[in-house]
CSV table of C-alpha atoms and ligand atoms in Angstrom, one decimal:
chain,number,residue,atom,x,y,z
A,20,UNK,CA,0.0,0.0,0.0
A,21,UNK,CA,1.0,3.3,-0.7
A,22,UNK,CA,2.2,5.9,1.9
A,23,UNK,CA,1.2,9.8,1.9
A,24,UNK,CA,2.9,11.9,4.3
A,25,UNK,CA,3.2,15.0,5.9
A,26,UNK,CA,4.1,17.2,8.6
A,27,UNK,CA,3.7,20.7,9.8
A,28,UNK,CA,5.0,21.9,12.9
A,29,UNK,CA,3.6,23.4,15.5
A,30,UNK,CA,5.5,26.7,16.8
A,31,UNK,CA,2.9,29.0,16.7
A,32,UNK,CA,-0.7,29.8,15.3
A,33,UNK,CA,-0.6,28.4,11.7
A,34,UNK,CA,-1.0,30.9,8.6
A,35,UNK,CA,-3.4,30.7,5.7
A,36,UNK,CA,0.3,29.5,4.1
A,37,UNK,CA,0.7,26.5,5.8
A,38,UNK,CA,-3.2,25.8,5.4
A,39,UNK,CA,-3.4,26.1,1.5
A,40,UNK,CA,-0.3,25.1,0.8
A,41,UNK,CA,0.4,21.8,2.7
A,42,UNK,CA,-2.4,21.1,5.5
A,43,UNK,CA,-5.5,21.7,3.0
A,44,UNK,CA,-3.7,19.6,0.0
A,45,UNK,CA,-3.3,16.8,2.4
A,46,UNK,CA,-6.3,16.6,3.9
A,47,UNK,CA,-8.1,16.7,0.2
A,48,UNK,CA,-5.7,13.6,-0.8
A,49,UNK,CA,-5.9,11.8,2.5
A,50,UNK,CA,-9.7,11.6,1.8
A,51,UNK,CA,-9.5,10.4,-1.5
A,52,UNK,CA,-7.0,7.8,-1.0
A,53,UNK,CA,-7.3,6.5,2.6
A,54,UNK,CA,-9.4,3.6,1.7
A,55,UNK,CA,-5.9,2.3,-0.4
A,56,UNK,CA,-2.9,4.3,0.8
A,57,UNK,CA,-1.5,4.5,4.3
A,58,UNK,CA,-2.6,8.6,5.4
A,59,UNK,CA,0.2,9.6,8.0
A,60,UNK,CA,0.1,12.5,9.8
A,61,UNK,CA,2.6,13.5,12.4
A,62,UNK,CA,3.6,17.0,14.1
A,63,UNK,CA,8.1,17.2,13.6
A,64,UNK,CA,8.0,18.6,17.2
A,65,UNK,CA,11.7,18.2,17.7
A,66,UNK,CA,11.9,20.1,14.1
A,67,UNK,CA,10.4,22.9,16.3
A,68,UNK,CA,12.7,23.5,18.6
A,69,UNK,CA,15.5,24.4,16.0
A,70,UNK,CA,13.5,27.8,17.0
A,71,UNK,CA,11.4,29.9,19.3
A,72,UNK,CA,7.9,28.6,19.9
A,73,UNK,CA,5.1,30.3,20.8
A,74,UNK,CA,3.4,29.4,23.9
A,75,UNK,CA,3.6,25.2,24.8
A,76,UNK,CA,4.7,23.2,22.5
A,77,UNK,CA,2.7,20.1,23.5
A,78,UNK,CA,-0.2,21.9,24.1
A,79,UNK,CA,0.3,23.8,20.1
A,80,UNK,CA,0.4,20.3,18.6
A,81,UNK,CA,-2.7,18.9,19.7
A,82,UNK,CA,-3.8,22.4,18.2
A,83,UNK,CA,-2.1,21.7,15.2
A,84,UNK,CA,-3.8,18.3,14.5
A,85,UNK,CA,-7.6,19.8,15.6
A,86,UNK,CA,-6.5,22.0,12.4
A,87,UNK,CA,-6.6,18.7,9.8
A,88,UNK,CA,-9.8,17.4,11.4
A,89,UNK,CA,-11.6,21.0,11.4
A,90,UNK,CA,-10.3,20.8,7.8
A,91,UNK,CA,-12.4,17.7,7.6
A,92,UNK,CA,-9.6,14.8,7.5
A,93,UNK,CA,-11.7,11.7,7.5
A,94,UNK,CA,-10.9,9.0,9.9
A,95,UNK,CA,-10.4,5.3,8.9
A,96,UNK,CA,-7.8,2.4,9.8
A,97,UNK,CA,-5.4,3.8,7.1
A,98,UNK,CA,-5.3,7.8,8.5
A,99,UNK,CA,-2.3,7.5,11.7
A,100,UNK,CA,-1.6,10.5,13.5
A,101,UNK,CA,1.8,10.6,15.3
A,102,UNK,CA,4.1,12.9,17.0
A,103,UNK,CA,8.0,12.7,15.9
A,104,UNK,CA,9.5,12.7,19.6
A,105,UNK,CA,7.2,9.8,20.7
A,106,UNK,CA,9.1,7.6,18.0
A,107,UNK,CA,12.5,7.5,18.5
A,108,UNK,CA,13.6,5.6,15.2
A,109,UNK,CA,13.3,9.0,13.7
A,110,UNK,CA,16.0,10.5,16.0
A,111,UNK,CA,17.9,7.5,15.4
A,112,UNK,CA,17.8,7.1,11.8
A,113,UNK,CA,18.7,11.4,11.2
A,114,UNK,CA,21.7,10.1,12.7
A,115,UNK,CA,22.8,7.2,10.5
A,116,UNK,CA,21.8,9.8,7.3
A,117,UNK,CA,24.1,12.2,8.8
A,118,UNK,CA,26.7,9.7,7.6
A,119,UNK,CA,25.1,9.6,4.7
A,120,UNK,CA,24.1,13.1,3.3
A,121,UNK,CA,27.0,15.4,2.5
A,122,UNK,CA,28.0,18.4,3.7
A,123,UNK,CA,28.1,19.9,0.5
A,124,UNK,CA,24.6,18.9,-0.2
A,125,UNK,CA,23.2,19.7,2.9
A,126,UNK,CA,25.1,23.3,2.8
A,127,UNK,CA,23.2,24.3,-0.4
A,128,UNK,CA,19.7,24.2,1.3
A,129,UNK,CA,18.0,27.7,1.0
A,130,UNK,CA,15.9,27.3,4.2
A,131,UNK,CA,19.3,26.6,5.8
A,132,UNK,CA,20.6,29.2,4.5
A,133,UNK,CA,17.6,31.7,5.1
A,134,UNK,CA,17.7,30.4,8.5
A,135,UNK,CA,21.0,30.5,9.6
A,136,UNK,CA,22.0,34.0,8.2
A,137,UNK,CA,25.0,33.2,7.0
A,138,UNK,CA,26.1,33.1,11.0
A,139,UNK,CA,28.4,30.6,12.2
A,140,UNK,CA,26.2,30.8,15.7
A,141,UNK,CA,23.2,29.4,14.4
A,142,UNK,CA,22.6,25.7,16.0
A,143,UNK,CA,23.4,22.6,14.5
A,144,UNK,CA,19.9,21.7,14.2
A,145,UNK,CA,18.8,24.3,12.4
A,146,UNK,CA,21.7,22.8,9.6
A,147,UNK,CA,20.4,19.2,10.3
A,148,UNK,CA,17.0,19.9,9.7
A,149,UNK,CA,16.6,18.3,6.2
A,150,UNK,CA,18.2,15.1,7.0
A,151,UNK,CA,16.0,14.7,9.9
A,152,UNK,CA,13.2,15.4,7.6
A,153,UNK,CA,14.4,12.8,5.1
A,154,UNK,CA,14.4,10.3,8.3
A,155,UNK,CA,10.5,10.8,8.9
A,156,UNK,CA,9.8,10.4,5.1
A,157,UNK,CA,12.1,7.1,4.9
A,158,UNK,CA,11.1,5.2,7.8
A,159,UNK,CA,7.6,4.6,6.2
A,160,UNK,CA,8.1,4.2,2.5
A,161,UNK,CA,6.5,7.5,1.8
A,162,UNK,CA,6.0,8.2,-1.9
A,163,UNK,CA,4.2,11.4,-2.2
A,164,UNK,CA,4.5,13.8,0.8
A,165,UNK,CA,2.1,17.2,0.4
A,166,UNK,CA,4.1,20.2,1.0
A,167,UNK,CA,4.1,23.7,-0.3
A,168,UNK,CA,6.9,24.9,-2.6
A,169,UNK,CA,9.5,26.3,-0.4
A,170,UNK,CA,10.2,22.8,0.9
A,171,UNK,CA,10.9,20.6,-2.4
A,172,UNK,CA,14.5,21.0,-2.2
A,173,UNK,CA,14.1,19.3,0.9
A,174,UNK,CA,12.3,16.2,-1.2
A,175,UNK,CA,15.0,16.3,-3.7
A,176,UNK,CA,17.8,16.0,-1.0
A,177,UNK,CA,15.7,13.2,0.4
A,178,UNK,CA,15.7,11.3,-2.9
A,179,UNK,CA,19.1,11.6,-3.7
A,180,UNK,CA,20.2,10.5,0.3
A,181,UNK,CA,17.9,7.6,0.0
A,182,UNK,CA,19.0,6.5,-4.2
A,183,UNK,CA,22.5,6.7,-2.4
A,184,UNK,CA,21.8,4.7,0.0
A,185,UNK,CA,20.0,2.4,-1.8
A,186,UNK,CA,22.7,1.9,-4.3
A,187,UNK,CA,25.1,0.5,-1.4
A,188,UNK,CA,23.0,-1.2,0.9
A,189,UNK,CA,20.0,-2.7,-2.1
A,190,UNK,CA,16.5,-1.1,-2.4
A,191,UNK,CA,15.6,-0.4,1.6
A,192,UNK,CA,14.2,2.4,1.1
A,193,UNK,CA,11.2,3.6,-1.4
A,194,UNK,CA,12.3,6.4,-3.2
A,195,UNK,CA,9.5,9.3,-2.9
A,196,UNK,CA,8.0,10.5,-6.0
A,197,UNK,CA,9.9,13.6,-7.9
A,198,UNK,CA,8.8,17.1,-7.0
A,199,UNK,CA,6.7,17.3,-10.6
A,200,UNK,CA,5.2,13.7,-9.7
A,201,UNK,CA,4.0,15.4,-6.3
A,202,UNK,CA,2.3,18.3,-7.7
A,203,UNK,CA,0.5,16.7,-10.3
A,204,UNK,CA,-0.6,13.9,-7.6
A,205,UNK,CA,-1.7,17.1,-5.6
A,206,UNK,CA,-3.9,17.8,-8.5
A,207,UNK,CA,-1.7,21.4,-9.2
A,208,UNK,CA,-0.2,22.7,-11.8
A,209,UNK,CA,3.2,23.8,-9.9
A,210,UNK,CA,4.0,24.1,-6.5
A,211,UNK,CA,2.1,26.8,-3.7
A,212,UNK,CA,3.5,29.9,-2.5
A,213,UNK,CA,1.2,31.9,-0.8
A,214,UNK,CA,2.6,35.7,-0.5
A,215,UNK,CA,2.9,38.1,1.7
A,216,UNK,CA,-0.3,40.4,1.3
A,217,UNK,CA,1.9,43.8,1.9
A,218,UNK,CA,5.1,42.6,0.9
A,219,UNK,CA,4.0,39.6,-2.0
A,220,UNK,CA,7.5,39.1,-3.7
A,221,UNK,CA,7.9,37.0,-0.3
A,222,UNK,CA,6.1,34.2,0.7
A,223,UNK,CA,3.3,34.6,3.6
A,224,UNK,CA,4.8,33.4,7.0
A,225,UNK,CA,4.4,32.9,10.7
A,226,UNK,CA,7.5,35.0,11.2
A,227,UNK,CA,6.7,38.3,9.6
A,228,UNK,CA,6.1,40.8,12.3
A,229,UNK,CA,3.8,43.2,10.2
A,230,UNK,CA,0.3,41.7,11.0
A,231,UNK,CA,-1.6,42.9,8.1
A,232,UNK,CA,1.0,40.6,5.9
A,233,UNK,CA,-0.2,37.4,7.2
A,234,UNK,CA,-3.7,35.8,7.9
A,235,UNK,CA,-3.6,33.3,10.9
A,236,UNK,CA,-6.3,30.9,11.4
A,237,UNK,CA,-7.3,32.1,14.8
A,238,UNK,CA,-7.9,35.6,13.2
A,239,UNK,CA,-11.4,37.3,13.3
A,240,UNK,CA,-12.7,37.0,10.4
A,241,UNK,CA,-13.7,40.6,10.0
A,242,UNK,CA,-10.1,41.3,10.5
A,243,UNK,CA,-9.1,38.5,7.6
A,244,UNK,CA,-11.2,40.6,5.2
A,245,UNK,CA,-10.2,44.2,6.1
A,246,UNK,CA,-6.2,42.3,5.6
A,247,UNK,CA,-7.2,41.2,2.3
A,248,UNK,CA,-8.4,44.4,1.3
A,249,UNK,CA,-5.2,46.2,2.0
A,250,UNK,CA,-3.3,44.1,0.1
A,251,UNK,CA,-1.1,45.4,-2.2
A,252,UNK,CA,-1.8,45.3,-6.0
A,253,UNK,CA,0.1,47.2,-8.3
A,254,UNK,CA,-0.7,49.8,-11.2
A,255,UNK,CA,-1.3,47.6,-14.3
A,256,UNK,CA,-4.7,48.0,-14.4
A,257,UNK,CA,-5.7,44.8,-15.6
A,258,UNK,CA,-6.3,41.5,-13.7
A,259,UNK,CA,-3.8,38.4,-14.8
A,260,UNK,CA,-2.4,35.8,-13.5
A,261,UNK,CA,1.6,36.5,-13.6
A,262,UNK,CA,3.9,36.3,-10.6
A,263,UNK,CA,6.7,37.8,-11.9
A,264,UNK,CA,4.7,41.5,-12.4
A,265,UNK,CA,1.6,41.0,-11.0
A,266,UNK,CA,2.7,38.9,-7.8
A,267,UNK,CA,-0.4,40.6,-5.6
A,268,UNK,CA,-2.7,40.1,-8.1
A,269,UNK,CA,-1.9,36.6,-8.7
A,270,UNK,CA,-1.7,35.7,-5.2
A,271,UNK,CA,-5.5,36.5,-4.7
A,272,UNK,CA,-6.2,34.3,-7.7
A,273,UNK,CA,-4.3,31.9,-6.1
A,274,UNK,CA,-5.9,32.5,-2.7
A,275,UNK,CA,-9.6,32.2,-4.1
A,276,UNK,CA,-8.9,29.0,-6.2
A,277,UNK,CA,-7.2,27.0,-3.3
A,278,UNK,CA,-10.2,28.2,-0.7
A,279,UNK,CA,-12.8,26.8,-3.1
A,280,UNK,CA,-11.3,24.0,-3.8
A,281,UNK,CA,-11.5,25.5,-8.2
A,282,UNK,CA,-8.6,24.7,-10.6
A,283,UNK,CA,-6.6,28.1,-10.7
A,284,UNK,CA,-6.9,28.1,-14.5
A,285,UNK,CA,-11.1,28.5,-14.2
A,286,UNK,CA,-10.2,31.2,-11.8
A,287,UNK,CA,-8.1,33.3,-14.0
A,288,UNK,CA,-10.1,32.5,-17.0
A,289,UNK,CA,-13.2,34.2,-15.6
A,290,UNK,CA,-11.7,37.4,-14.1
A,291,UNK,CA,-9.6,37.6,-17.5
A,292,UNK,CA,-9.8,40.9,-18.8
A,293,UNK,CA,-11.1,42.7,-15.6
A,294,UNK,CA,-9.9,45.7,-14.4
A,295,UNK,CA,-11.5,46.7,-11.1
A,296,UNK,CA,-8.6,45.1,-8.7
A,297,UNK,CA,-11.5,46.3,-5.7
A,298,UNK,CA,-13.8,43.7,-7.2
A,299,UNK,CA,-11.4,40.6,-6.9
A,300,UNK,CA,-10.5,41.6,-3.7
A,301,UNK,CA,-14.1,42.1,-2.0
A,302,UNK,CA,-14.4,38.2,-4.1
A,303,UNK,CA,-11.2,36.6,-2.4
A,304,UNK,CA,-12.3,38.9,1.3
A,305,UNK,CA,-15.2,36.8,1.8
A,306,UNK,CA,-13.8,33.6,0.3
A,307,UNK,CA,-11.7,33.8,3.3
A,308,UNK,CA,-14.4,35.1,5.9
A,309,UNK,CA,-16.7,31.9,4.9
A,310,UNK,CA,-13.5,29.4,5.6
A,311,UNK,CA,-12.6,30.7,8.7
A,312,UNK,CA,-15.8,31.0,10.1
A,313,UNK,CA,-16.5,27.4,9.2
A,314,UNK,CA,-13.3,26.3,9.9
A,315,UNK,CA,-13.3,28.0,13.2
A,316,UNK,CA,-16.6,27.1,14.2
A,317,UNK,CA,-15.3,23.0,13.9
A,318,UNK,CA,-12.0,23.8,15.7
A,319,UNK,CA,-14.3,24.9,18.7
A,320,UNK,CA,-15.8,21.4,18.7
A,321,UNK,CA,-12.9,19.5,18.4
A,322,UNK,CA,-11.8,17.7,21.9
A,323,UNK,CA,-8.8,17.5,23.4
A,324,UNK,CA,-9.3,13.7,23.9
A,325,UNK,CA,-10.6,12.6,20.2
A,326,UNK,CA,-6.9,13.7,19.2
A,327,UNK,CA,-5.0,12.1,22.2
A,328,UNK,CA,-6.8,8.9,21.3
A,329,UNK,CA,-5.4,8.9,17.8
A,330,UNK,CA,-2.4,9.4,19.3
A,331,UNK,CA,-2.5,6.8,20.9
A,332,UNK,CA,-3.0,4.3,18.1
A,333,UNK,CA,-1.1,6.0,15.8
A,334,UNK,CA,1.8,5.9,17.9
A,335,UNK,CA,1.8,2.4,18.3
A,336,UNK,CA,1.5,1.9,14.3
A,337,UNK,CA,4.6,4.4,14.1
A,338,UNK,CA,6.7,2.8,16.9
A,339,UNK,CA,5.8,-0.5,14.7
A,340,UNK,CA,6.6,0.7,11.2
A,341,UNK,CA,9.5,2.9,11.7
A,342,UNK,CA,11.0,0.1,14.4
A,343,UNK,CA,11.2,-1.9,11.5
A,344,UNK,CA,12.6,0.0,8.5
A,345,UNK,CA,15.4,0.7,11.3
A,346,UNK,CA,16.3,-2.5,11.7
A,347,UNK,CA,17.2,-3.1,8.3
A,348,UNK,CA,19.1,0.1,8.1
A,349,UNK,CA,21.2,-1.1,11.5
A,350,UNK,CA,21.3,-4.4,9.6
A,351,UNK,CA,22.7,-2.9,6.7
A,352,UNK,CA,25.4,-1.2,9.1
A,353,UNK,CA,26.6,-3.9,10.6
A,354,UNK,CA,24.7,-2.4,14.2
A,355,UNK,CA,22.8,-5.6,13.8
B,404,LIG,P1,6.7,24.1,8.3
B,404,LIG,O1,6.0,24.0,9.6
B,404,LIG,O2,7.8,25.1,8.2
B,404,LIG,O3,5.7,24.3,7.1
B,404,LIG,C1,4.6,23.6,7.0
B,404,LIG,C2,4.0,23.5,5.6
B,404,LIG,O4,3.5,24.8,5.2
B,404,LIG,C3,4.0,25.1,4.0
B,404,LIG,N1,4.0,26.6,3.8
B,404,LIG,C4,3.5,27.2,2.8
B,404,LIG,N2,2.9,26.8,1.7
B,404,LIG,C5,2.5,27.8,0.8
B,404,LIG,N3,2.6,29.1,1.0
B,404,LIG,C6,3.2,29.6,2.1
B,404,LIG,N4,3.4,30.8,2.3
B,404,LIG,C7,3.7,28.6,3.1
B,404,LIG,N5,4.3,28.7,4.3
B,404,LIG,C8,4.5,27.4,4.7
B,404,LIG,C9,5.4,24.5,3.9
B,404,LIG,O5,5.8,24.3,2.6
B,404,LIG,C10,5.1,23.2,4.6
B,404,LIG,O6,4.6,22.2,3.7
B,404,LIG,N6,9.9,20.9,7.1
B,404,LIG,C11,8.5,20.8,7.1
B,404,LIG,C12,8.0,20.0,8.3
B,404,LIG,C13,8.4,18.6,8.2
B,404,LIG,C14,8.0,17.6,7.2
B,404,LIG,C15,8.7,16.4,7.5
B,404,LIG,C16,7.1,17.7,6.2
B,404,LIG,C17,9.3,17.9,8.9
B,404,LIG,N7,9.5,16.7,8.5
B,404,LIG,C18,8.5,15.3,6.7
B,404,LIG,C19,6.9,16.6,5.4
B,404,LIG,C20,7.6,15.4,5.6
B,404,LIG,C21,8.0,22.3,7.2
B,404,LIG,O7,8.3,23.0,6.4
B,404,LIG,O8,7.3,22.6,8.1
């Protein structure tokens, strides 16, 4: 059976980012495949502490997993639900990959080096962070893993560790799909980059300090709409989907498609040849005030104890699977 996998950590209030981009795309294939693919779901809490967190971390990822069911993730035998630090095979393996993956490789992440500054005193984790990643995706045979398009480097680096790997020790591990393959299986025509409403040559993130730059799914809904009318447009005049000179403009196309669940290219076809930028915008405004207030509306019903008893059985399937895949790895090492 076929694995689909993916992870979002849980440092702070998630964005509408990290909900179009990876956590809605999963939840859509999740329910369309878990009666005959294996749906895992886990929160990289020790990927979290690379960096600050906001508030408790254990308390954030039970937050964090209420998001996929309020997203309306469908439960079956195949959907597991896992935390990383519960399963220690993922520590364990990051560390045999480490003798795996190169520095050189490793160096030419752009998170890494986004992240780290250029400064010799960032920590080691935050340099180890894709290899530990590669780890959660190898352990279970994952083959396509939902993610938004600032993190396919990380898959590439994943492939070529694992067809390394594979070349000296025999096919252990599954090689996951190539960054095309994942798109296309996420039914998109190239990888999501929500932007930054005021700033939108950058991507939308948690990080950004100005508020009006980011939606987070805890905001009033009211507030979401007034954000997404002050976002910034420019002075063409006409309404087109093109990120290179119309990067606002495209990312509210981009915004309303994802929400309602619409191929981008119907969306552009039918503002093509508009020109009233207020129009799209009041359009995309409530888009967004409908999803939150749904979406919100289900998080507030959501128990604390429905997720900790998924947890509970999704743990014991991790601890099961990953146990295994380690073995053969130690095996291959000799450890064994
Ligand atoms: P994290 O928490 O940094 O990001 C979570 C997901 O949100 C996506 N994302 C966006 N997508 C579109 N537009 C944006 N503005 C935007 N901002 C964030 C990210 O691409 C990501 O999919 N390293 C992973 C966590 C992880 C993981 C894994 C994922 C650890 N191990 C194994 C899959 C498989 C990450 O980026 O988390």
């Amino acid at each position: 059976m076929q694995t689909i996998l993916t992870g979002i950590r849980s440092n702070s209030i998630l964005t509408l980012g990290n909900y179009l981009g990876a956590l809605l795309p999963m939840v859509r294939l999740a329910n369309k495949h878990s009666k005959d693919s294996n749906i895992n779901i886990f929160v990289p809490d020790l990927h979290s502490i690379i960096s600050e967190v906001d508030g408790d971390l254990k308390e954030n990822t039970i937050r964090t997993l209420k998001y996929y069911i309020a997203a309306g993730l469908e439960i079956n035998d195949n959907v597991h639900i896992y935390r990383q630090s519960y399963v220690p095979a993922h520590s364990e393996l990051c560390w045999i990959l480490n003798c795996v993956a190169t520095m050189g490789e490793t160096s030419r992440m752009i998170q890494y080096k986004e992240k780290s500054k250029g400064s010799d005193s960032c920590n080691v984790g935050i340099f180890d962070y894709p290899i530990l990643m590669a780890a959660d995706i190898l352990l279970y045979d994952a083959t396509y893993i939902p993610l938004g398009e600032d993190q396919f480097q990380h898959i590439e680096l994943t492939r070529n560790i694992a067809t390394r790997f594979n070349n000296k020790f025999g096919g252990i591990f599954t090689i996951p799909a190539k960054t095309l393959d994942q798109v296309k299986f996420m039914g998109q025509e190239e990888g999501v980059r929500i932007r930054d409403l005021q700033n939108p040559e950058k991507k939308m993130s948690k990080s950004t300090l100005a508020e009006n730059s980011k939606i987070m799914l805890d905001d009033e809904p009211e507030k979401a709409m007034k954000k997404i009318m002050s976002a910034t447009t420019d002075s063409e005049g006409k309404i087109k989907f093109d990120m290179f000179n119309q990067p606002g403009i495209s990312n509210l196309l981009q915004i309303e498609a994802l929400v309602n669940d619409r191929p981008l290219q119907d969306v552009i076809g039918e503002w093509a040849g508009e020109t009233h930028y207020g129009d799209l915008k009041k359009k995309v405004a409530s888009s967004v005030f409908n999803m939150l207030t749904d979406f919100q509306r289900k998080m507030a019903e959501i128990k604390d104890e429905e997720v900790l008893s998924l947890l509970e059985k999704g743990e014991k399937y991790a601890n099961e699977t990953a146990n295994a895949k380690l073995l053969e790895v130690q095996k291959a090492f000799h450890l064994r």
